[in-house]
mmCIF file of C-alpha atoms in Angstrom:
data_model
loop_
_atom_site.group_PDB
_atom_site.id
_atom_site.type_symbol
_atom_site.label_atom_id
_atom_site.label_comp_id
_atom_site.label_asym_id
_atom_site.label_seq_id
_atom_site.Cartn_x
_atom_site.Cartn_y
_atom_site.Cartn_z
ATOM 1 C CA MET C 1 -10.682 33.241 -2.874
ATOM 2 C CA ALA C 2 -11.000 35.579 0.074
ATOM 3 C CA LEU C 3 -14.759 34.851 0.218
ATOM 4 C CA ALA C 4 -14.088 31.123 0.279
ATOM 5 C CA ALA C 5 -11.640 31.583 3.103
ATOM 6 C CA ALA C 6 -14.156 33.599 5.067
ATOM 7 C CA GLU C 7 -16.804 30.951 4.547
ATOM 8 C CA GLN C 8 -14.403 28.261 5.788
ATOM 9 C CA ALA C 9 -13.581 30.335 8.858
ATOM 10 C CA GLU C 10 -17.267 30.672 9.704
ATOM 11 C CA LYS C 11 -17.442 26.892 10.196
ATOM 12 C CA GLY C 12 -15.700 27.394 13.527
ATOM 13 C CA PRO C 13 -12.406 26.191 14.932
ATOM 14 C CA VAL C 14 -11.217 22.765 13.896
ATOM 15 C CA GLY C 15 -8.246 21.092 15.541
ATOM 16 C CA PRO C 16 -7.046 19.253 18.617
ATOM 17 C CA PRO C 17 -9.082 19.386 21.835
ATOM 18 C CA ALA C 18 -8.250 22.134 24.281
ATOM 19 C CA ALA C 19 -5.994 21.278 27.200
ATOM 20 C CA PRO C 20 -7.907 20.157 30.280
ATOM 21 C CA THR C 21 -8.377 22.653 33.091
ATOM 22 C CA TRP C 22 -6.948 22.078 36.552
ATOM 23 C CA GLU C 23 -10.393 21.063 37.746
ATOM 24 C CA GLU C 24 -10.779 18.566 34.897
ATOM 25 C CA VAL C 25 -7.324 17.140 35.642
ATOM 26 C CA GLN C 26 -8.279 16.572 39.288
ATOM 27 C CA ILE C 27 -11.613 14.992 38.396
ATOM 28 C CA ALA C 28 -10.013 12.597 35.870
ATOM 29 C CA LEU C 29 -7.191 11.420 38.112
ATOM 30 C CA LEU C 30 -9.167 11.123 41.343
ATOM 31 C CA ALA C 31 -11.925 9.189 39.592
ATOM 32 C CA GLY C 32 -9.556 6.274 39.123
ATOM 33 C CA GLU C 33 -10.845 3.452 36.967
ATOM 34 C CA ALA C 34 -14.194 5.221 36.533
ATOM 35 C CA SER C 35 -12.390 7.509 34.090
ATOM 36 C CA PRO C 36 -11.146 6.200 30.718
ATOM 37 C CA VAL C 37 -7.444 5.444 30.535
ATOM 38 C CA VAL C 38 -6.840 7.946 27.702
ATOM 39 C CA VAL C 39 -8.520 10.730 29.691
ATOM 40 C CA ARG C 40 -6.473 9.967 32.799
ATOM 41 C CA TYR C 41 -3.263 9.697 30.764
ATOM 42 C CA ARG C 42 -3.849 13.074 29.139
ATOM 43 C CA ALA C 43 -4.736 14.647 32.505
ATOM 44 C CA LEU C 44 -1.581 13.247 34.050
ATOM 45 C CA PHE C 45 0.711 14.853 31.515
ATOM 46 C CA HIS C 46 -1.154 18.186 31.654
ATOM 47 C CA ALA C 47 -1.114 18.370 35.470
ATOM 48 C CA ARG C 48 2.193 20.223 35.608
ATOM 49 C CA GLN C 49 1.107 22.821 33.093
ATOM 50 C CA VAL C 50 -2.295 23.631 34.546
ATOM 51 C CA ALA C 51 -1.764 23.188 38.292
ATOM 52 C CA PRO C 52 -1.537 26.395 40.400
ATOM 53 C CA SER C 53 1.951 25.246 41.484
ATOM 54 C CA LEU C 54 4.304 22.298 41.218
ATOM 55 C CA ALA C 55 3.473 21.482 44.815
ATOM 56 C CA ASP C 56 -0.241 21.271 43.942
ATOM 57 C CA ALA C 57 0.539 19.025 40.962
ATOM 58 C CA GLY C 58 2.711 16.779 43.157
ATOM 59 C CA GLU C 59 0.079 16.516 45.879
ATOM 60 C CA LEU C 60 -2.590 15.526 43.354
ATOM 61 C CA LEU C 61 -0.422 12.838 41.820
ATOM 62 C CA GLU C 62 0.521 11.453 45.197
ATOM 63 C CA ARG C 63 -3.170 11.166 46.065
ATOM 64 C CA SER C 64 -4.041 9.638 42.744
ATOM 65 C CA LEU C 65 -1.388 6.975 42.395
ATOM 66 C CA ARG C 66 -3.116 4.222 44.366
ATOM 67 C CA LEU C 67 -6.452 5.091 42.693
ATOM 68 C CA GLN C 68 -5.152 3.822 39.362
ATOM 69 C CA SER C 69 -5.680 0.268 40.532
ATOM 70 C CA ASP C 70 -6.757 -0.987 37.130
ATOM 71 C CA SER C 71 -3.684 0.227 35.257
ATOM 72 C CA VAL C 72 0.022 -0.547 35.654
ATOM 73 C CA LEU C 73 0.528 1.917 32.859
ATOM 74 C CA LEU C 74 -0.986 4.799 34.786
ATOM 75 C CA ARG C 75 0.584 3.945 38.139
ATOM 76 C CA HIS C 76 4.007 3.800 36.625
ATOM 77 C CA GLU C 77 3.456 7.008 34.637
ATOM 78 C CA VAL C 78 2.343 8.759 37.841
ATOM 79 C CA ALA C 79 5.623 7.690 39.439
ATOM 80 C CA TYR C 80 7.539 8.967 36.413
ATOM 81 C CA VAL C 81 5.886 12.384 36.489
ATOM 82 C CA LEU C 82 6.445 12.663 40.256
ATOM 83 C CA GLY C 83 10.160 12.139 39.646
ATOM 84 C CA GLN C 84 10.156 14.777 36.903
ATOM 85 C CA LEU C 85 8.295 17.299 39.077
ATOM 86 C CA GLY C 86 11.086 17.225 41.660
ATOM 87 C CA GLN C 87 8.891 17.720 44.722
ATOM 88 C CA PRO C 88 10.637 16.259 47.823
ATOM 89 C CA SER C 89 7.265 15.443 49.374
ATOM 90 C CA ALA C 90 6.986 12.495 46.965
ATOM 91 C CA VAL C 91 10.059 10.712 48.369
ATOM 92 C CA PRO C 92 8.228 8.758 51.121
ATOM 93 C CA LEU C 93 5.558 7.547 48.702
ATOM 94 C CA MET C 94 8.117 6.502 46.083
ATOM 95 C CA ARG C 95 10.108 4.660 48.728
ATOM 96 C CA ALA C 96 6.950 2.854 49.889
ATOM 97 C CA VAL C 97 6.056 1.859 46.308
ATOM 98 C CA LEU C 98 9.553 0.620 45.652
ATOM 99 C CA LEU C 99 9.525 -1.584 48.749
ATOM 100 C CA ASP C 100 5.995 -2.900 48.141
ATOM 101 C CA GLU C 101 6.508 -6.474 46.922
ATOM 102 C CA ALA C 102 2.809 -6.713 46.051
ATOM 103 C CA GLU C 103 3.211 -3.920 43.524
ATOM 104 C CA ASP C 104 3.984 -4.625 39.878
ATOM 105 C CA GLU C 105 7.715 -4.677 39.070
ATOM 106 C CA ILE C 106 7.293 -1.986 36.380
ATOM 107 C CA VAL C 107 5.751 0.449 38.897
ATOM 108 C CA ARG C 108 8.454 -0.384 41.444
ATOM 109 C CA HIS C 109 11.062 0.197 38.753
ATOM 110 C CA GLU C 110 9.641 3.619 38.004
ATOM 111 C CA ALA C 111 9.552 4.445 41.718
ATOM 112 C CA ALA C 112 13.263 3.709 41.946
ATOM 113 C CA GLU C 113 13.982 5.995 38.967
ATOM 114 C CA ALA C 114 11.786 8.671 40.503
ATOM 115 C CA LEU C 115 13.671 8.485 43.812
ATOM 116 C CA ALA C 116 16.953 9.057 41.985
ATOM 117 C CA ALA C 117 15.511 11.991 40.055
ATOM 118 C CA LEU C 118 14.042 13.518 43.203
ATOM 119 C CA SER C 119 17.148 12.978 45.283
ATOM 120 C CA GLN C 120 19.635 14.364 42.820
ATOM 121 C CA ARG C 121 17.717 17.627 42.804
ATOM 122 C CA SER C 122 16.889 17.927 46.460
ATOM 123 C CA GLN C 123 18.071 21.178 48.041
ATOM 124 C CA SER C 124 17.386 19.912 51.571
ATOM 125 C CA PRO C 125 20.471 19.489 53.768
ATOM 126 C CA ASP C 126 18.579 16.734 55.552
ATOM 127 C CA PHE C 127 18.444 14.526 52.474
ATOM 128 C CA ASP C 128 21.176 11.871 52.466
ATOM 129 C CA SER C 129 21.776 10.712 48.917
ATOM 130 C CA ARG C 130 24.431 8.267 50.024
ATOM 131 C CA ARG C 131 22.045 6.588 52.455
ATOM 132 C CA LEU C 132 19.417 6.230 49.713
ATOM 133 C CA ALA C 133 22.042 4.843 47.357
ATOM 134 C CA SER C 134 22.951 2.241 50.011
ATOM 135 C CA GLU C 135 19.282 1.311 50.363
ATOM 136 C CA LEU C 136 19.006 0.869 46.594
ATOM 137 C CA GLU C 137 22.152 -1.219 46.436
ATOM 138 C CA ALA C 138 20.842 -3.436 49.250
ATOM 139 C CA LEU C 139 17.515 -3.961 47.424
ATOM 140 C CA ALA C 140 19.384 -4.708 44.205
ATOM 141 C CA ALA C 141 21.399 -7.369 45.971
ATOM 142 C CA GLN C 142 18.404 -9.167 47.414
ATOM 143 C CA THR C 143 15.666 -8.888 44.762
ATOM 144 C CA ALA C 144 15.034 -11.790 42.393
ATOM 145 C CA CYS C 145 13.602 -9.380 39.804
ATOM 146 C CA ILE C 146 16.318 -8.652 37.256
ATOM 147 C CA SER C 147 14.720 -5.474 35.894
ATOM 148 C CA LEU C 148 14.300 -4.094 39.411
ATOM 149 C CA ARG C 149 17.845 -4.978 40.283
ATOM 150 C CA HIS C 150 19.198 -3.186 37.235
ATOM 151 C CA THR C 151 17.083 -0.138 37.979
ATOM 152 C CA CYS C 152 18.269 0.064 41.584
ATOM 153 C CA GLU C 153 21.881 -0.353 40.510
ATOM 154 C CA LEU C 154 21.462 2.464 37.969
ATOM 155 C CA ALA C 155 19.733 4.751 40.472
ATOM 156 C CA ALA C 156 22.397 4.128 43.119
ATOM 157 C CA ALA C 157 25.183 4.821 40.589
ATOM 158 C CA GLY C 158 23.527 8.044 39.546
ATOM 159 C CA LEU C 159 23.138 9.183 43.141
ATOM 160 C CA LEU C 160 26.727 8.433 44.027
ATOM 161 C CA MET C 161 28.017 10.027 40.848
ATOM 162 C CA GLY C 162 26.005 13.173 41.474
ATOM 163 C CA ASP C 163 27.178 13.276 45.056
ATOM 164 C CA ALA C 164 30.782 13.010 43.931
ATOM 165 C CA ASP C 165 30.327 15.694 41.286
ATOM 166 C CA ASP C 166 28.777 18.364 43.500
ATOM 167 C CA SER C 167 28.766 17.020 47.028
ATOM 168 C CA GLY C 168 24.974 17.227 46.958
ATOM 169 C CA ALA C 169 25.159 21.012 46.631
ATOM 170 C CA GLY C 170 22.682 21.378 43.789
ATOM 171 C CA PRO C 171 20.847 19.793 40.920
ATOM 172 C CA GLY C 172 22.246 16.894 38.961
ATOM 173 C CA PRO C 173 23.511 17.328 35.401
ATOM 174 C CA VAL C 174 21.019 18.714 32.945
ATOM 175 C CA CYS C 175 21.238 18.155 29.205
ATOM 176 C CA VAL C 176 22.206 21.306 27.291
ATOM 177 C CA CYS C 177 20.013 20.288 24.361
ATOM 178 C CA GLN C 178 16.381 20.191 23.296
ATOM 179 C CA PHE C 179 15.473 17.481 25.823
ATOM 180 C CA THR C 180 14.183 18.647 29.215
ATOM 181 C CA SER C 181 13.694 15.292 30.935
ATOM 182 C CA LYS C 182 15.604 14.429 34.109
ATOM 183 C CA ASP C 183 17.608 11.449 32.955
ATOM 184 C CA PRO C 184 19.077 8.488 34.888
ATOM 185 C CA ALA C 185 22.522 9.297 33.502
ATOM 186 C CA PRO C 186 24.077 12.259 31.683
ATOM 187 C CA GLY C 187 25.221 12.209 28.072
ATOM 188 C CA LEU C 188 28.677 13.474 27.161
ATOM 189 C CA ALA C 189 28.718 17.257 27.558
ATOM 190 C CA ASP C 190 29.022 19.182 24.236
ATOM 191 C CA ALA C 191 29.019 15.982 22.199
ATOM 192 C CA THR C 192 28.902 16.292 18.419
ATOM 193 C CA ASP C 193 28.655 13.955 15.430
ATOM 194 C CA VAL C 194 32.307 13.066 15.958
ATOM 195 C CA ASP C 195 31.398 11.454 19.277
ATOM 196 C CA VAL C 196 28.659 9.226 17.890
ATOM 197 C CA PRO C 197 30.837 6.180 17.003
ATOM 198 C CA SER C 198 32.430 6.082 20.454
ATOM 199 C CA ALA C 199 29.068 6.587 22.158
ATOM 200 C CA ALA C 200 27.593 3.740 20.112
ATOM 201 C CA ALA C 201 30.549 1.526 21.082
ATOM 202 C CA ILE C 202 30.002 2.356 24.762
ATOM 203 C CA LEU C 203 26.326 1.536 24.528
ATOM 204 C CA ALA C 204 27.101 -1.846 22.901
ATOM 205 C CA ASP C 205 29.912 -2.824 25.308
ATOM 206 C CA VAL C 206 28.358 -5.457 27.587
ATOM 207 C CA SER C 207 31.461 -5.492 29.779
ATOM 208 C CA LEU C 208 30.697 -1.936 31.005
ATOM 209 C CA PRO C 209 28.437 -1.124 33.942
ATOM 210 C CA LEU C 210 24.908 -0.299 32.868
ATOM 211 C CA TYR C 211 25.323 3.280 34.050
ATOM 212 C CA GLU C 212 28.205 3.828 31.614
ATOM 213 C CA ARG C 213 26.209 2.308 28.775
ATOM 214 C CA TYR C 214 23.352 4.674 29.644
ATOM 215 C CA LYS C 215 25.773 7.606 29.241
ATOM 216 C CA GLY C 216 26.582 6.369 25.747
ATOM 217 C CA MET C 217 22.858 6.054 24.973
ATOM 218 C CA PHE C 218 22.006 9.576 26.131
ATOM 219 C CA THR C 219 24.959 10.950 24.192
ATOM 220 C CA LEU C 220 23.499 9.399 21.069
ATOM 221 C CA ARG C 221 20.111 10.893 21.849
ATOM 222 C CA ASN C 222 21.536 14.353 22.462
ATOM 223 C CA VAL C 223 23.498 14.424 19.226
ATOM 224 C CA GLY C 224 20.792 12.801 17.093
ATOM 225 C CA GLY C 225 20.982 12.169 13.374
ATOM 226 C CA GLU C 226 20.782 9.103 11.180
ATOM 227 C CA VAL C 227 23.872 7.300 12.518
ATOM 228 C CA ALA C 228 22.797 7.816 16.144
ATOM 229 C CA VAL C 229 19.264 6.584 15.468
ATOM 230 C CA THR C 230 20.603 3.557 13.626
ATOM 231 C CA ALA C 231 22.869 2.639 16.531
ATOM 232 C CA LEU C 232 20.010 3.010 19.032
ATOM 233 C CA ALA C 233 17.525 1.062 16.900
ATOM 234 C CA GLY C 234 20.045 -1.732 16.381
ATOM 235 C CA MET C 235 20.661 -2.090 20.106
ATOM 236 C CA LEU C 236 16.932 -2.105 20.823
ATOM 237 C CA LEU C 237 16.577 -5.229 18.707
ATOM 238 C CA THR C 238 19.874 -7.009 19.458
ATOM 239 C CA ASP C 239 20.611 -6.401 23.145
ATOM 240 C CA THR C 240 20.021 -9.430 25.358
ATOM 241 C CA THR C 241 21.529 -8.114 28.604
ATOM 242 C CA SER C 242 18.894 -5.812 30.092
ATOM 243 C CA ALA C 243 15.202 -5.098 29.523
ATOM 244 C CA VAL C 244 15.739 -1.880 31.452
ATOM 245 C CA LEU C 245 18.321 -0.748 28.908
ATOM 246 C CA ARG C 246 16.101 -1.700 25.987
ATOM 247 C CA HIS C 247 13.130 0.111 27.459
ATOM 248 C CA GLU C 248 15.221 3.248 27.888
ATOM 249 C CA ILE C 249 16.392 3.014 24.292
ATOM 250 C CA ALA C 250 12.783 2.879 23.162
ATOM 251 C CA PHE C 251 12.047 5.883 25.398
ATOM 252 C CA VAL C 252 14.795 8.024 23.901
ATOM 253 C CA LEU C 253 13.828 7.030 20.363
ATOM 254 C CA GLY C 254 10.390 8.349 21.243
ATOM 255 C CA GLN C 255 11.925 11.586 22.443
ATOM 256 C CA MET C 256 13.873 11.919 19.221
ATOM 257 C CA GLU C 257 10.699 11.381 17.105
ATOM 258 C CA ASP C 258 12.769 10.253 14.132
ATOM 259 C CA GLU C 259 10.777 8.282 11.572
ATOM 260 C CA ALA C 260 13.847 6.160 10.856
ATOM 261 C CA ALA C 261 13.242 4.384 14.166
ATOM 262 C CA THR C 262 9.708 3.251 13.237
ATOM 263 C CA GLU C 263 10.592 -0.213 11.959
ATOM 264 C CA ALA C 264 12.736 -1.135 14.969
ATOM 265 C CA LEU C 265 10.096 0.123 17.422
ATOM 266 C CA ALA C 266 7.369 -1.796 15.575
ATOM 267 C CA GLN C 267 9.465 -4.975 15.760
ATOM 268 C CA ALA C 268 10.078 -4.484 19.467
ATOM 269 C CA LEU C 269 6.358 -3.981 20.058
ATOM 270 C CA ALA C 270 5.512 -7.072 18.054
ATOM 271 C CA ARG C 271 7.735 -9.416 20.087
ATOM 272 C CA PRO C 272 5.499 -11.316 22.538
ATOM 273 C CA GLU C 273 8.550 -12.651 24.338
ATOM 274 C CA GLU C 274 9.910 -9.141 25.049
ATOM 275 C CA HIS C 275 9.495 -7.622 28.487
ATOM 276 C CA GLY C 276 6.292 -5.617 28.854
ATOM 277 C CA MET C 277 8.192 -2.449 29.842
ATOM 278 C CA VAL C 278 10.074 -2.546 26.517
ATOM 279 C CA ARG C 279 6.931 -3.162 24.463
ATOM 280 C CA HIS C 280 5.173 -0.403 26.384
ATOM 281 C CA GLU C 281 7.907 2.166 25.644
ATOM 282 C CA ALA C 282 8.018 1.068 22.016
ATOM 283 C CA ALA C 283 4.290 1.752 21.740
ATOM 284 C CA ILE C 284 4.548 5.153 23.359
ATOM 285 C CA ALA C 285 7.470 6.018 21.053
ATOM 286 C CA LEU C 286 5.466 5.001 17.995
ATOM 287 C CA GLY C 287 2.674 7.319 19.142
ATOM 288 C CA ALA C 288 5.190 10.170 19.381
ATOM 289 C CA ILE C 289 6.496 9.469 15.867
ATOM 290 C CA GLY C 290 2.927 9.206 14.597
ATOM 291 C CA THR C 291 3.503 8.080 11.029
ATOM 292 C CA PRO C 292 0.857 5.943 9.238
ATOM 293 C CA ILE C 293 3.125 2.910 9.578
ATOM 294 C CA ALA C 294 3.517 3.574 13.316
ATOM 295 C CA GLU C 295 -0.231 3.769 13.696
ATOM 296 C CA VAL C 296 -0.749 0.498 11.813
ATOM 297 C CA SER C 297 1.566 -1.192 14.259
ATOM 298 C CA LEU C 298 -0.259 0.294 17.228
ATOM 299 C CA HIS C 299 -3.666 -0.828 15.914
ATOM 300 C CA GLU C 300 -2.287 -4.377 15.503
ATOM 301 C CA HIS C 301 -1.591 -4.574 19.238
ATOM 302 C CA LEU C 302 -4.539 -2.559 20.548
ATOM 303 C CA HIS C 303 -5.998 -5.737 22.041
ATOM 304 C CA ASP C 304 -2.783 -7.345 23.154
ATOM 305 C CA SER C 305 -3.039 -9.971 25.827
ATOM 306 C CA ASP C 306 -0.660 -7.877 27.966
ATOM 307 C CA LYS C 307 -2.895 -5.144 29.387
ATOM 308 C CA LEU C 308 0.069 -2.758 29.795
ATOM 309 C CA VAL C 309 0.838 -3.092 26.074
ATOM 310 C CA ALA C 310 -2.815 -2.759 25.017
ATOM 311 C CA GLN C 311 -3.351 0.391 27.104
ATOM 312 C CA SER C 312 -0.023 1.818 25.866
ATOM 313 C CA CYS C 313 -1.172 1.378 22.266
ATOM 314 C CA GLU C 314 -4.505 3.014 23.139
ATOM 315 C CA VAL C 315 -2.898 6.149 24.600
ATOM 316 C CA ALA C 316 -0.264 6.212 21.863
ATOM 317 C CA LEU C 317 -2.925 6.290 19.147
ATOM 318 C CA ALA C 318 -4.635 9.114 21.003
ATOM 319 C CA THR C 319 -1.327 11.014 21.114
ATOM 320 C CA ALA C 320 -0.750 10.483 17.398
ATOM 321 C CA ALA C 321 -4.299 11.701 16.628
ATOM 322 C CA TYR C 322 -3.775 14.767 18.829
ATOM 323 C CA TRP C 323 -0.630 15.900 17.035
ATOM 324 C CA ARG C 324 -2.089 15.045 13.619
ATOM 325 C CA ALA C 325 -4.978 17.385 14.448
ATOM 326 C CA TRP C 326 -2.484 20.123 15.248
ATOM 327 C CA GLU C 327 -0.693 19.581 11.931
ATOM 328 C CA GLU C 328 -3.973 19.638 10.020
ATOM 329 C CA LEU C 329 -4.982 22.860 11.828
ATOM 330 C CA GLU C 330 -1.678 24.498 10.982
ATOM 331 C CA ALA C 331 -2.000 23.459 7.353
ATOM 332 C CA ARG C 332 -5.572 24.823 7.249
ATOM 333 C CA ILE C 333 -4.447 28.139 8.713
ATOM 334 C CA LYS C 334 -1.634 28.429 6.167
ATOM 335 C CA GLY C 335 -4.082 27.668 3.381
ATOM 336 C CA LEU C 336 -6.544 30.287 4.587
ATOM 337 C CA GLN C 337 -3.747 32.824 4.902
ATOM 338 C CA ALA C 338 -2.606 32.087 1.370
ATOM 339 C CA SER C 339 -6.160 32.506 0.122
ATOM 340 C CA LEU C 340 -6.530 35.828 1.882
ATOM 341 C CA ASP C 341 -3.207 37.076 0.497
ATOM 342 C CA SER C 342 -4.027 36.089 -3.096
#
C-alpha cells in the first residue's frame, strides 16, 4: 500500500490552480476585454490577497473599472470590491459612476453600495457622511430607476444610522460571526435561533422600511440553520416589492453555502422576467454551493440572452470547479495518508 501511495505521489500535484501573482492580476485586469471574463473575475477577487498593500489593490481596481467595457458583471464587481477594500481614494470614482446616467443601473447600484461601505469606515474628519446621505436621498427622489432608488435609500439610511450610532468616530457595525463582508445593514447583535422567527417576520413585513427588512435578513444569515434558510429562500421567490432586496437575499444565501437553498436559487435564476441583478446573484450563489444540481442549473443558463446572467453562470461554474478540485485534492491526500499509515 505504501508503494502504491508513493507511485501516486510521483505523478505530481493534482488540484486547483495556484492563486495568480500580483503581476498576473494586473495583467488580467488591465487587459480589459482582451482577457477572458473568468480570468479577470478570478484576478479581481485575488487582488486584495496578493497586492503589496490595500492601497495598491484599490489603485489597480480604480484604473481597471472603465476597462471592463464588455462586462456589466465585472464593472459592478469591481465597484463591490472597492467598497469592501475601504480605501477612501475610491470615493470620487464611485460617486462619478453613481451619477453617470449612461452607465448600467446595476453598476450604478453597486457604486452606491460601495460609497456607503467606504463612508461608514472613513477615518477622515473631512468626510461628511450626512452630506453624502443627502446626496443619495436626492438621487433617490429624482431617479426613475426603482432599483437605484431603493439602493440609494438603503445607503442613505445606513450612513445616517452609523452617524447616529458613533457620530462618525469609527467603523460601522461589523458582524461578530463567520461573515467578513461589509454589509448594507447590521443584523441583530448576538442573535440566536430564538430570534429567527422575529427576524423572518421583519424581513417579510412590507410595511417596514427596506433598511429594517435588511436587518432582519442579515440576522437570519448570521444565525443560519434550516429555518433561517427556508425563510430566506421563501422570500427570494415570493417577494414582489424590491429586486434589490431579492438580490441581497440571493447574495446571503450564497454566503451561507447551504445546499437547502439550491432549489430556490435555481428557480430564481430560471425566471426570465426576474431582474438581472437577482438572477446574477442567484447564479453566483449556486456556484458557491457547488452541488451537482446547482451546476446543472448553471449549465442551463450558460448562454442566456442576458449577458450579465450568462457571464455570471460562466464564472460560477469556474468557482464550483475550483472548490471541487480542492475537495478532491483533500480526499486524495487523506487517502494517501491512510495508505502510508496502513
